[in-house]
Amino acid sequence: MADNFLEKHYEEYEARKAAWFRKKRHLPKANRSPQRPDDEAL
């Protein structure tokens, strides 16, 4: 394995990971707070 097999695959992994992070960052965040009703007596 003198042809830098691991290094090449690790670089490909890093590129896929960076692309995933870029895609993830542009997604809208989910609203995690529950919606409260106008009337608290409900």
PDB file of C-alpha atoms in Angstrom:
ATOM      1  CA  MET A   1       0.000   0.000   0.000  1.00  0.00           C
ATOM      2  CA  ALA A   2       2.741   2.405  -0.897  1.00  0.00           C
ATOM      3  CA  ASP A   3       0.434   4.405  -3.179  1.00  0.00           C
ATOM      4  CA  ASN A   4      -0.982   6.585  -0.352  1.00  0.00           C
ATOM      5  CA  PHE A   5      -4.250   4.637  -0.317  1.00  0.00           C
ATOM      6  CA  LEU A   6      -5.258   5.745   3.172  1.00  0.00           C
ATOM      7  CA  GLU A   7      -4.286   9.363   2.619  1.00  0.00           C
ATOM      8  CA  LYS A   8      -6.291   9.525  -0.603  1.00  0.00           C
ATOM      9  CA  HIS A   9      -9.384   8.015   0.975  1.00  0.00           C
ATOM     10  CA  TYR A  10      -9.077  10.286   3.998  1.00  0.00           C
ATOM     11  CA  GLU A  11      -8.921  13.339   1.715  1.00  0.00           C
ATOM     12  CA  GLU A  12     -12.059  12.135  -0.101  1.00  0.00           C
ATOM     13  CA  TYR A  13     -13.757  11.626   3.258  1.00  0.00           C
ATOM     14  CA  GLU A  14     -12.813  15.151   4.359  1.00  0.00           C
ATOM     15  CA  ALA A  15     -14.254  16.578   1.115  1.00  0.00           C
ATOM     16  CA  ARG A  16     -17.546  14.690   1.586  1.00  0.00           C
ATOM     17  CA  LYS A  17     -17.703  15.787   5.215  1.00  0.00           C
ATOM     18  CA  ALA A  18     -17.114  19.451   4.299  1.00  0.00           C
ATOM     19  CA  ALA A  19     -19.828  19.289   1.629  1.00  0.00           C
ATOM     20  CA  TRP A  20     -22.232  17.762   4.157  1.00  0.00           C
ATOM     21  CA  PHE A  21     -21.502  20.535   6.666  1.00  0.00           C
ATOM     22  CA  ARG A  22     -22.044  23.219   4.005  1.00  0.00           C
ATOM     23  CA  LYS A  23     -25.380  21.642   3.047  1.00  0.00           C
ATOM     24  CA  LYS A  24     -26.441  21.218   6.679  1.00  0.00           C
ATOM     25  CA  ARG A  25     -25.639  24.826   7.556  1.00  0.00           C
ATOM     26  CA  HIS A  26     -28.114  26.171   4.980  1.00  0.00           C
ATOM     27  CA  LEU A  27     -31.074  24.173   6.271  1.00  0.00           C
ATOM     28  CA  PRO A  28     -33.652  26.124   8.286  1.00  0.00           C
ATOM     29  CA  LYS A  29     -33.613  25.445  12.000  1.00  0.00           C
ATOM     30  CA  ALA A  30     -36.629  23.689  13.480  1.00  0.00           C
ATOM     31  CA  ASN A  31     -38.647  25.675  15.996  1.00  0.00           C
ATOM     32  CA  ARG A  32     -38.130  23.739  19.216  1.00  0.00           C
ATOM     33  CA  SER A  33     -40.322  25.841  21.497  1.00  0.00           C
ATOM     34  CA  PRO A  34     -43.902  24.559  21.815  1.00  0.00           C
ATOM     35  CA  GLN A  35     -46.662  26.794  20.532  1.00  0.00           C
ATOM     36  CA  ARG A  36     -48.612  28.239  23.455  1.00  0.00           C
ATOM     37  CA  PRO A  37     -52.336  28.857  23.022  1.00  0.00           C
ATOM     38  CA  ASP A  38     -53.631  32.417  23.395  1.00  0.00           C
ATOM     39  CA  ASP A  39     -55.832  31.350  26.303  1.00  0.00           C
ATOM     40  CA  GLU A  40     -53.752  29.785  29.103  1.00  0.00           C
ATOM     41  CA  ALA A  41     -56.888  28.235  30.646  1.00  0.00           C
ATOM     42  CA  LEU A  42     -57.101  25.656  27.856  1.00  0.00           C
TER      43      LEU A  42
END
